[in-house]
PDB file of C-alpha atoms in Angstrom:
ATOM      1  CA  UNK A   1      14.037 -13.393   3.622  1.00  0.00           C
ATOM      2  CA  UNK A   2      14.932 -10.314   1.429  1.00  0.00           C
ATOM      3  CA  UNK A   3      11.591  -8.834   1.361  1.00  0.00           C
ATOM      4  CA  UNK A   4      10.831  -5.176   3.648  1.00  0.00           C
ATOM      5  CA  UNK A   5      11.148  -5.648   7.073  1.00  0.00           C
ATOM      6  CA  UNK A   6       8.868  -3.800   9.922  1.00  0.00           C
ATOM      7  CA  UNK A   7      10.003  -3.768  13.664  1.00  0.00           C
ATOM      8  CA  UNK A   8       8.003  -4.024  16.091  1.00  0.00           C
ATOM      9  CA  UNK A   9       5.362  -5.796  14.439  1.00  0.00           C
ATOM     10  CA  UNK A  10       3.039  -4.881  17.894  1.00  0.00           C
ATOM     11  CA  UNK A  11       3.218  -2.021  20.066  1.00  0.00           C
ATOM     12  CA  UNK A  12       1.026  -0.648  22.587  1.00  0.00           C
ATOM     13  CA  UNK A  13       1.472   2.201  24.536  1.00  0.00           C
ATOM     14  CA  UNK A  14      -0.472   4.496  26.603  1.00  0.00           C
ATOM     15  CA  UNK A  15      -1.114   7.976  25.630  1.00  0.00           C
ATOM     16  CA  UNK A  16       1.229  10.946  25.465  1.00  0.00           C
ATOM     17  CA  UNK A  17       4.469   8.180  24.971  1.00  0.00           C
ATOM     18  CA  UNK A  18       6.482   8.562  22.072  1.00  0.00           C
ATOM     19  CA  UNK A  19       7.060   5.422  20.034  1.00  0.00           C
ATOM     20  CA  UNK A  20       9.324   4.478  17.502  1.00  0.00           C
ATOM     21  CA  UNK A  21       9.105   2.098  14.921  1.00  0.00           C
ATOM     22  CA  UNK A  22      11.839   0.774  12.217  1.00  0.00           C
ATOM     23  CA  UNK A  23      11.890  -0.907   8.256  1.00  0.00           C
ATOM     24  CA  UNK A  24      14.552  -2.147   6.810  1.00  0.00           C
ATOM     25  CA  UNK A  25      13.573  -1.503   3.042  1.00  0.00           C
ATOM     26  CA  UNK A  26      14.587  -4.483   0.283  1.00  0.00           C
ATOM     27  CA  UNK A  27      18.659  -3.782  -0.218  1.00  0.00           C
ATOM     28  CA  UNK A  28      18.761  -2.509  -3.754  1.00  0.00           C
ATOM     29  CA  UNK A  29      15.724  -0.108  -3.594  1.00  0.00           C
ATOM     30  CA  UNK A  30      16.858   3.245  -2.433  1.00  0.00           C
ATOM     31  CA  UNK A  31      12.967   4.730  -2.396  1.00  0.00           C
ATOM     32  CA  UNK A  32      11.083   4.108   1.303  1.00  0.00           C
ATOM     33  CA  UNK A  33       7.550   4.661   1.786  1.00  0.00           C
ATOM     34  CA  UNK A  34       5.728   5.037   5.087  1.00  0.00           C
ATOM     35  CA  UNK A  35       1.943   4.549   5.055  1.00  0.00           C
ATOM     36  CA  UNK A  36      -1.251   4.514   7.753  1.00  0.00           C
ATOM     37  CA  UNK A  37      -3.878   1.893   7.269  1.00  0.00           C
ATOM     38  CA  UNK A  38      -6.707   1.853   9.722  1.00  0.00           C
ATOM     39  CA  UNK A  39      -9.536  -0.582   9.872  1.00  0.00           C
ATOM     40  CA  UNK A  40     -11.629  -1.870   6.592  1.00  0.00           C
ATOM     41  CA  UNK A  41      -9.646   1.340   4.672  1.00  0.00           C
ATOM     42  CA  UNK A  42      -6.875   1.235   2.293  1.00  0.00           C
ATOM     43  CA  UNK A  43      -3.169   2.405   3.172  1.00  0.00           C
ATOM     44  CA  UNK A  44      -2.690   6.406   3.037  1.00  0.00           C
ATOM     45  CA  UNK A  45       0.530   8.125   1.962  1.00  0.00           C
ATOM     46  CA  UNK A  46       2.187   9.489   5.038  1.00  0.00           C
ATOM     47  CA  UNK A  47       5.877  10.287   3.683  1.00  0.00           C
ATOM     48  CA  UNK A  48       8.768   8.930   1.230  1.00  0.00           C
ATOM     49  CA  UNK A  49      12.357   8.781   1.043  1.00  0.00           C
ATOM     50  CA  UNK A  50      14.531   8.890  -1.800  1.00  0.00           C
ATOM     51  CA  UNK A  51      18.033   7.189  -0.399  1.00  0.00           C
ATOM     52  CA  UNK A  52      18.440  10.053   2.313  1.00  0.00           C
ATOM     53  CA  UNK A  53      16.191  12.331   1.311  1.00  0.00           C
ATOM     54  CA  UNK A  54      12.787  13.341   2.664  1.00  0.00           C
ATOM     55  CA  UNK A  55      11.377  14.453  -0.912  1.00  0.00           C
ATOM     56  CA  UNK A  56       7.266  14.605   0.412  1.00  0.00           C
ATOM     57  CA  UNK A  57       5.001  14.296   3.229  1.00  0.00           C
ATOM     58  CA  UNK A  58       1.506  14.396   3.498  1.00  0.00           C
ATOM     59  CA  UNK A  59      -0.248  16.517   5.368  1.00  0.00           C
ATOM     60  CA  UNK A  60      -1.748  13.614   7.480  1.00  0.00           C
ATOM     61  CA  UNK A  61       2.248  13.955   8.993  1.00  0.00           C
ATOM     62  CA  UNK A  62       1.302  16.409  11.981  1.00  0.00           C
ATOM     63  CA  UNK A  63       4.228  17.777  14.395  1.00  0.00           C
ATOM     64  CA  UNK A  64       3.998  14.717  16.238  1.00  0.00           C
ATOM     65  CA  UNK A  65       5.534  12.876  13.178  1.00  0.00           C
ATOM     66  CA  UNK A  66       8.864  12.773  12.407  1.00  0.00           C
ATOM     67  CA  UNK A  67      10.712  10.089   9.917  1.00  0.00           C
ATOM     68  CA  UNK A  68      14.062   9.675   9.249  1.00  0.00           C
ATOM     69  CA  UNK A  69      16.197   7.838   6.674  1.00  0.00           C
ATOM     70  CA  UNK A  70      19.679   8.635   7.705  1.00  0.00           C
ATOM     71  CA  UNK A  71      22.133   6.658   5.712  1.00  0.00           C
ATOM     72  CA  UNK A  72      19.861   6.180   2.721  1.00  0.00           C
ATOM     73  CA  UNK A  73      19.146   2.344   4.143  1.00  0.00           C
ATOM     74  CA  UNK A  74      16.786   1.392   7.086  1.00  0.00           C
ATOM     75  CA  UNK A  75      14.064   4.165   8.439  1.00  0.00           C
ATOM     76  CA  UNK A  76      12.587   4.901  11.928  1.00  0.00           C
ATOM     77  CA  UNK A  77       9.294   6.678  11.752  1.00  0.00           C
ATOM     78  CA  UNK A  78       8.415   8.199  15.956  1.00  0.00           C
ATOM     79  CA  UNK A  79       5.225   9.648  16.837  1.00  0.00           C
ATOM     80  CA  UNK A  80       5.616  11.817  19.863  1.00  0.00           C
ATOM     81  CA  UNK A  81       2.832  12.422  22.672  1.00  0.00           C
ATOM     82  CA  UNK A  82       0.815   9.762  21.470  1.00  0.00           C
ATOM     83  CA  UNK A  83      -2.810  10.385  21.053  1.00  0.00           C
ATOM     84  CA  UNK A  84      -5.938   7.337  20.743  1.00  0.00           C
ATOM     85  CA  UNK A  85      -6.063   8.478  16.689  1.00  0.00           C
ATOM     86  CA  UNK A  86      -2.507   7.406  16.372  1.00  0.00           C
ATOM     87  CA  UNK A  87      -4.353   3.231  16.971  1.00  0.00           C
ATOM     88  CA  UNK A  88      -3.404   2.043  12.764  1.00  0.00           C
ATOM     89  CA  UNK A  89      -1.070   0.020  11.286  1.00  0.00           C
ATOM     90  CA  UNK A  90       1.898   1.434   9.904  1.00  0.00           C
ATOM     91  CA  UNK A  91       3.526   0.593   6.572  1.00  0.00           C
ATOM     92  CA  UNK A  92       6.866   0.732   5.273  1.00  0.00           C
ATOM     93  CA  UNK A  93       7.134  -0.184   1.422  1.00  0.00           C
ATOM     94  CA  UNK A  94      10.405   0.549  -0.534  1.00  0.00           C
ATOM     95  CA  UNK A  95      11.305   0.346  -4.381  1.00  0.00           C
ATOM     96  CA  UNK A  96      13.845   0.373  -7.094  1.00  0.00           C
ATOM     97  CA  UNK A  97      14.868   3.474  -9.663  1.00  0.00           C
ATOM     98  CA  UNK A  98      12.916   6.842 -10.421  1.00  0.00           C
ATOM     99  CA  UNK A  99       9.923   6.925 -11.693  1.00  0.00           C
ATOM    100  CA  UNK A 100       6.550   4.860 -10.931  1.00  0.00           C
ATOM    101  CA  UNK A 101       7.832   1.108  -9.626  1.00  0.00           C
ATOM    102  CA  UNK A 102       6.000  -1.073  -8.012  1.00  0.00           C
ATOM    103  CA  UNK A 103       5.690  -0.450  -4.345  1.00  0.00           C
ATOM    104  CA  UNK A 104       6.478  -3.780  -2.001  1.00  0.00           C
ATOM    105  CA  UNK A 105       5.546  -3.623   2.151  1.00  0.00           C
ATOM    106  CA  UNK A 106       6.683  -5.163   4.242  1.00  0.00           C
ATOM    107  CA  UNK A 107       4.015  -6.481   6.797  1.00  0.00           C
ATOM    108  CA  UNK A 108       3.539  -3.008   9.433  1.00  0.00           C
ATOM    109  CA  UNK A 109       3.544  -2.662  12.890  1.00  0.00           C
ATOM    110  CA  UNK A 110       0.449  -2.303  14.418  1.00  0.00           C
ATOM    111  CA  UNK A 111       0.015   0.394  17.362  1.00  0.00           C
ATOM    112  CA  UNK A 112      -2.561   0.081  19.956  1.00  0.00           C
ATOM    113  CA  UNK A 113      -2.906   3.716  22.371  1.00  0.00           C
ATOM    114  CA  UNK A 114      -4.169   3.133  25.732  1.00  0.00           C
TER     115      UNK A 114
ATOM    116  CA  UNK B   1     -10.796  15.163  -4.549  1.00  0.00           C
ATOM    117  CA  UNK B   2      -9.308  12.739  -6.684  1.00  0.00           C
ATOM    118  CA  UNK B   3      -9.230   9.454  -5.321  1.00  0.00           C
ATOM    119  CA  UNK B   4      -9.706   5.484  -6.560  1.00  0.00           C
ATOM    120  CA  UNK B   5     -12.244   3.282  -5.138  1.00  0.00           C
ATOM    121  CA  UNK B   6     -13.871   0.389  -5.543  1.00  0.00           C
ATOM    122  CA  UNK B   7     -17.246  -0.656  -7.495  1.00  0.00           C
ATOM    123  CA  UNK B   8     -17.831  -3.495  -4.367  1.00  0.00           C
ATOM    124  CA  UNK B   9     -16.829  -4.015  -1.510  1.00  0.00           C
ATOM    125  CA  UNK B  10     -17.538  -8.132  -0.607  1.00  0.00           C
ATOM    126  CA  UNK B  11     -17.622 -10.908  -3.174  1.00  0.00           C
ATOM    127  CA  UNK B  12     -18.224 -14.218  -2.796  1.00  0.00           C
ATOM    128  CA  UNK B  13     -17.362 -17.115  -5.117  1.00  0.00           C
ATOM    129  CA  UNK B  14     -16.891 -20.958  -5.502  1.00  0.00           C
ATOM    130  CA  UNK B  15     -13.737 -22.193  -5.672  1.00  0.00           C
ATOM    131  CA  UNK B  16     -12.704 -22.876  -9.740  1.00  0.00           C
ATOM    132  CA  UNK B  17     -14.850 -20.156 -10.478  1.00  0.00           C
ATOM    133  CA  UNK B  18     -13.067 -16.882 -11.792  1.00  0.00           C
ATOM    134  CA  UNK B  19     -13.375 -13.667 -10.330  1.00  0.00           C
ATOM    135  CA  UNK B  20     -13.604 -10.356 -11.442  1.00  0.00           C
ATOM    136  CA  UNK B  21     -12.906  -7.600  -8.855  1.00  0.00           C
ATOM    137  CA  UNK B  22     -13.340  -4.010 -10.355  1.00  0.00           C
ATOM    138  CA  UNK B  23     -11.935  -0.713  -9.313  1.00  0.00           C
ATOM    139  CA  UNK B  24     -12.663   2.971 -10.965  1.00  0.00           C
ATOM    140  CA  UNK B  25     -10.343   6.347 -10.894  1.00  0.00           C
ATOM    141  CA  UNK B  26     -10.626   9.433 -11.644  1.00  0.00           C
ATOM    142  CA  UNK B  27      -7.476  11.105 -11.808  1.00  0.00           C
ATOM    143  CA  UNK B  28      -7.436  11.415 -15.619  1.00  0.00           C
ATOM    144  CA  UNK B  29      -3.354  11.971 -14.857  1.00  0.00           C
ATOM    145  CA  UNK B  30      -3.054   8.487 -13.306  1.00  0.00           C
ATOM    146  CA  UNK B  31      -0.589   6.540 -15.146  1.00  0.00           C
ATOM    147  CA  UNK B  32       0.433   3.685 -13.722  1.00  0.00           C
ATOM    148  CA  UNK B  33      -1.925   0.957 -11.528  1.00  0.00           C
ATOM    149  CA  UNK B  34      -1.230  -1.957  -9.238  1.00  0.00           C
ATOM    150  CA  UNK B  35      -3.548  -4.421  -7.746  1.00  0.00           C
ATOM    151  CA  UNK B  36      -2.594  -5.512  -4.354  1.00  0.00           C
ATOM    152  CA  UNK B  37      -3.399  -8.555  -2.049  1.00  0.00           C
ATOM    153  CA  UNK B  38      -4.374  -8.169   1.937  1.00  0.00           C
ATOM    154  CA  UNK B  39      -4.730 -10.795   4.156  1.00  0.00           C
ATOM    155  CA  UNK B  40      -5.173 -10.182   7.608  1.00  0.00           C
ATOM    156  CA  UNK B  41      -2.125  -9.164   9.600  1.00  0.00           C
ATOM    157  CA  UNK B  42       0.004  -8.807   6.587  1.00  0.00           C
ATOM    158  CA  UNK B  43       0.933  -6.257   4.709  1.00  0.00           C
ATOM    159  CA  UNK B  44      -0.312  -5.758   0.840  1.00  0.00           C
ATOM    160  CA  UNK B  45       1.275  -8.112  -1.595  1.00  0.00           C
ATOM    161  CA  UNK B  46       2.320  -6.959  -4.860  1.00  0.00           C
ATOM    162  CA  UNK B  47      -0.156  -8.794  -7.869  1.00  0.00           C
ATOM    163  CA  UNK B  48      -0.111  -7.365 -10.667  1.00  0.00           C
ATOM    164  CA  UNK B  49       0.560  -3.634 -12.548  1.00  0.00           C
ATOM    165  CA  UNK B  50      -0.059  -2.265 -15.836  1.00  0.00           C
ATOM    166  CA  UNK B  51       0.978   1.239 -17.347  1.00  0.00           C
ATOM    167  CA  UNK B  52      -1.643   3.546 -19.081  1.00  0.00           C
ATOM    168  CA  UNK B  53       0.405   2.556 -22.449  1.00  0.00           C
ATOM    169  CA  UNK B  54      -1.278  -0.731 -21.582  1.00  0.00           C
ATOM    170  CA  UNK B  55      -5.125  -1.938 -21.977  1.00  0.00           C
ATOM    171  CA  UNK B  56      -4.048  -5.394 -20.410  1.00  0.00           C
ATOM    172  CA  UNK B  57      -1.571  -7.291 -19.135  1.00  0.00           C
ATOM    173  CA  UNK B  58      -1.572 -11.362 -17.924  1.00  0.00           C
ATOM    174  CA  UNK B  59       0.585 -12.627 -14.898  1.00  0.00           C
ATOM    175  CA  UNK B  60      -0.131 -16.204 -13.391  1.00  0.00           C
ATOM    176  CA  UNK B  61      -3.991 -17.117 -13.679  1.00  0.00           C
ATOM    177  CA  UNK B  62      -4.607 -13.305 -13.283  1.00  0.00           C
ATOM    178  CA  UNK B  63      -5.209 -10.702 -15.858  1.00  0.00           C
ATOM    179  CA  UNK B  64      -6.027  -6.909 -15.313  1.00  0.00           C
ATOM    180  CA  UNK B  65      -7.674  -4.632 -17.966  1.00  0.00           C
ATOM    181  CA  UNK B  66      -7.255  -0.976 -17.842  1.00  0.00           C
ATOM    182  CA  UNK B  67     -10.355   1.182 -19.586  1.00  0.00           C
ATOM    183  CA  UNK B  68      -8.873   4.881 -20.043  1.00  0.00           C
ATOM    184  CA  UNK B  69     -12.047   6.156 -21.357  1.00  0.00           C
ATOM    185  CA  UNK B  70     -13.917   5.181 -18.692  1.00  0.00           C
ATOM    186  CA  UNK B  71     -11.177   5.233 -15.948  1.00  0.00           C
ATOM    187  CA  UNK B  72     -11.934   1.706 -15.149  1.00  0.00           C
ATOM    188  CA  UNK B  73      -9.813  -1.011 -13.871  1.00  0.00           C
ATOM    189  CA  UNK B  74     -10.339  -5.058 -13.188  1.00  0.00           C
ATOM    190  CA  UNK B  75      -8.586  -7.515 -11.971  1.00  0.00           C
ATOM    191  CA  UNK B  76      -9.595 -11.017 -13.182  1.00  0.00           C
ATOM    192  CA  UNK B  77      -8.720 -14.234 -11.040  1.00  0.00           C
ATOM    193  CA  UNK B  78      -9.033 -17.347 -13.113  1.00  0.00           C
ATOM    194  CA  UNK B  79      -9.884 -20.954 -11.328  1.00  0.00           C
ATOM    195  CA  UNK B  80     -10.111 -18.865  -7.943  1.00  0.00           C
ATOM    196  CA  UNK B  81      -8.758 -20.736  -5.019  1.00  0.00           C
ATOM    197  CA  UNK B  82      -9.383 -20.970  -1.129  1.00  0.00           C
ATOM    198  CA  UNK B  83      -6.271 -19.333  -0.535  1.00  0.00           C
ATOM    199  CA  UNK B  84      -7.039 -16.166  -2.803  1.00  0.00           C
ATOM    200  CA  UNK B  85      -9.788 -15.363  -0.117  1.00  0.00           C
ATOM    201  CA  UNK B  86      -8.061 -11.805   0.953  1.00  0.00           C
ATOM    202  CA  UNK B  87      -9.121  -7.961   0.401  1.00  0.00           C
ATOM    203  CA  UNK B  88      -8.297  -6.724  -2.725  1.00  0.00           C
ATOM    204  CA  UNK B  89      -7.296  -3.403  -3.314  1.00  0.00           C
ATOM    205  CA  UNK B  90      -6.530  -1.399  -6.396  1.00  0.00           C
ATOM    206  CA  UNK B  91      -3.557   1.771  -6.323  1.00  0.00           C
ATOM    207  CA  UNK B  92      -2.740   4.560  -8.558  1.00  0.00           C
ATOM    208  CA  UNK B  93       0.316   6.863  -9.239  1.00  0.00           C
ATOM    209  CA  UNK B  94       1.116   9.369 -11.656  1.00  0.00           C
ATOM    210  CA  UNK B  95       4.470  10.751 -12.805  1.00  0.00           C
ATOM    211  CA  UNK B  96       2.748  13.972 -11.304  1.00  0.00           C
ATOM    212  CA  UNK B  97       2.524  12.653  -8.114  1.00  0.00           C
ATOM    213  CA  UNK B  98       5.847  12.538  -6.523  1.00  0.00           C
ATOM    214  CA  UNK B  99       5.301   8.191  -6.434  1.00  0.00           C
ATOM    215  CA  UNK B 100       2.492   8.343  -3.776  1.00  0.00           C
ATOM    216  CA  UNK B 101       0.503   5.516  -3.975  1.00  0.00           C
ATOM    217  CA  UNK B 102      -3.520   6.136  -3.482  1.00  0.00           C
ATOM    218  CA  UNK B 103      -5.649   3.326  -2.725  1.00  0.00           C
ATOM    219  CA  UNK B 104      -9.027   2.667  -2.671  1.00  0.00           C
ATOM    220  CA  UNK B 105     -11.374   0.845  -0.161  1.00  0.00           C
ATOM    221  CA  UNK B 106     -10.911  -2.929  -0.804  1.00  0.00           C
ATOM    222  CA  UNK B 107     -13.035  -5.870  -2.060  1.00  0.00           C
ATOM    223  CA  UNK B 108     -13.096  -8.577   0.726  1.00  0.00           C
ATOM    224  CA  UNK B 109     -13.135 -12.137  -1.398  1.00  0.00           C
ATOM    225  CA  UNK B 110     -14.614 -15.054  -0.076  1.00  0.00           C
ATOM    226  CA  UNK B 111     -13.612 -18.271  -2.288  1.00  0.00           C
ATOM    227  CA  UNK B 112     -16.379 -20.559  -0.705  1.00  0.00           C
ATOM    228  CA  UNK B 113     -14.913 -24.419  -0.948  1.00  0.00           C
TER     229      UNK B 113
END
């Protein structure tokens, strides 16, 4: 399978943890996405990566959030002090060259708070 | 603000029936869509995408017109098929945007055997 992969696809934690969570983008694209989809709504933008490079972040991306892309490959995105509106699915999505590509996710990792 | 979003938000059809699933912007800037496929506990699946140099654009049994004037997108399913019951979202980007996808709400389809 060389499509985006999201790991852990489940965690649940109670709150004030920190949590972690990794994506391993499709090789050849060197832009990563990371995106928050609750319930019934569509994803949001949270931040994106070109290679190694933190280029934007939304302003949904409190404190808490930090993401990381360190050798322009996979990404970990960790939430610290976990709070009950951190509950959504995360998204990683990566693609190919500059400009407006399509996007391709892989398929999240859900996190439950306690 | 400026944000995409979806006309409705259910719809229900007999399988071999097309579909039509709409979506309206209003970033005037937007240049480039993609429809996107959701089924439950996955992640969105790349359809289809068309560029505002584009009015429409055909992949396999699907077809999506783009209406500048009216900032109005559609994504048509032809012979519609059990397993295209999913939500249905439409996305937006600009060059402006720094490649930040917005999405709208979703259409839930229901292909009805």
């Amino acid at each position: 399978d060389t499509g985006v992969s999201q790991d852990p696809r489940h965690k649940i934690t109670k709150r004030g943890q920190n949590v972690t969570f990794r994506c391993d983008p499709i090789s050849e694209h060197n832009r990563l996405y990371w995106y928050r989809q609750t319930l019934g709504q569509g994803p949001e933008f949270l931040t994106y990566f070109q290679n190694e490079a933190q280029l934007e972040k939304s302003r949904l991306l409190s404190d808490r959030f930090s993401a990381e892309r360190p050798k322009g490959s996979f990404s970990t995105l960790e939430i610290q002090r976990t709070e009950q509106g951190d509950s959504a699915m995360y998204l990683c999505a990566s693609s190919r060259g500059l400009g407006v590509m399509p996007q391709h996710f892989g398929d999240g990792t859900r996190l439950s708070i306690l | 603000g400026e944000s995409v979003g979806l006309h409705l938000p259910t719809l229900s059809v007999q399988e071999g029936d097309n579909s039509i699933i709409n979506c309206a912007y209003s970033n005037s800037a937007s240049d480039y869509f993609i429809w996107y496929k959701q089924e439950s506990g996955k992640g969105p699946q790349f359809i289809i995408d068309i560029r505002s140099n584009m009015d429409k654009r055909q992949g396999q049994r699907v077809t999506v017109l783009l209406n500048k004037t009216v900032k109005h997108l559609s994504l048509q399913i032809a012979a519609t098929q059990p397993g295209d019951s999913a939500v249905y979202f439409c996305a937006e980007d600009s060059t402006t945007s720094g490649s930040r996808l917005t999405f709208g709400e979703g259409t839930q389809l229901t292909v009805n055997p």
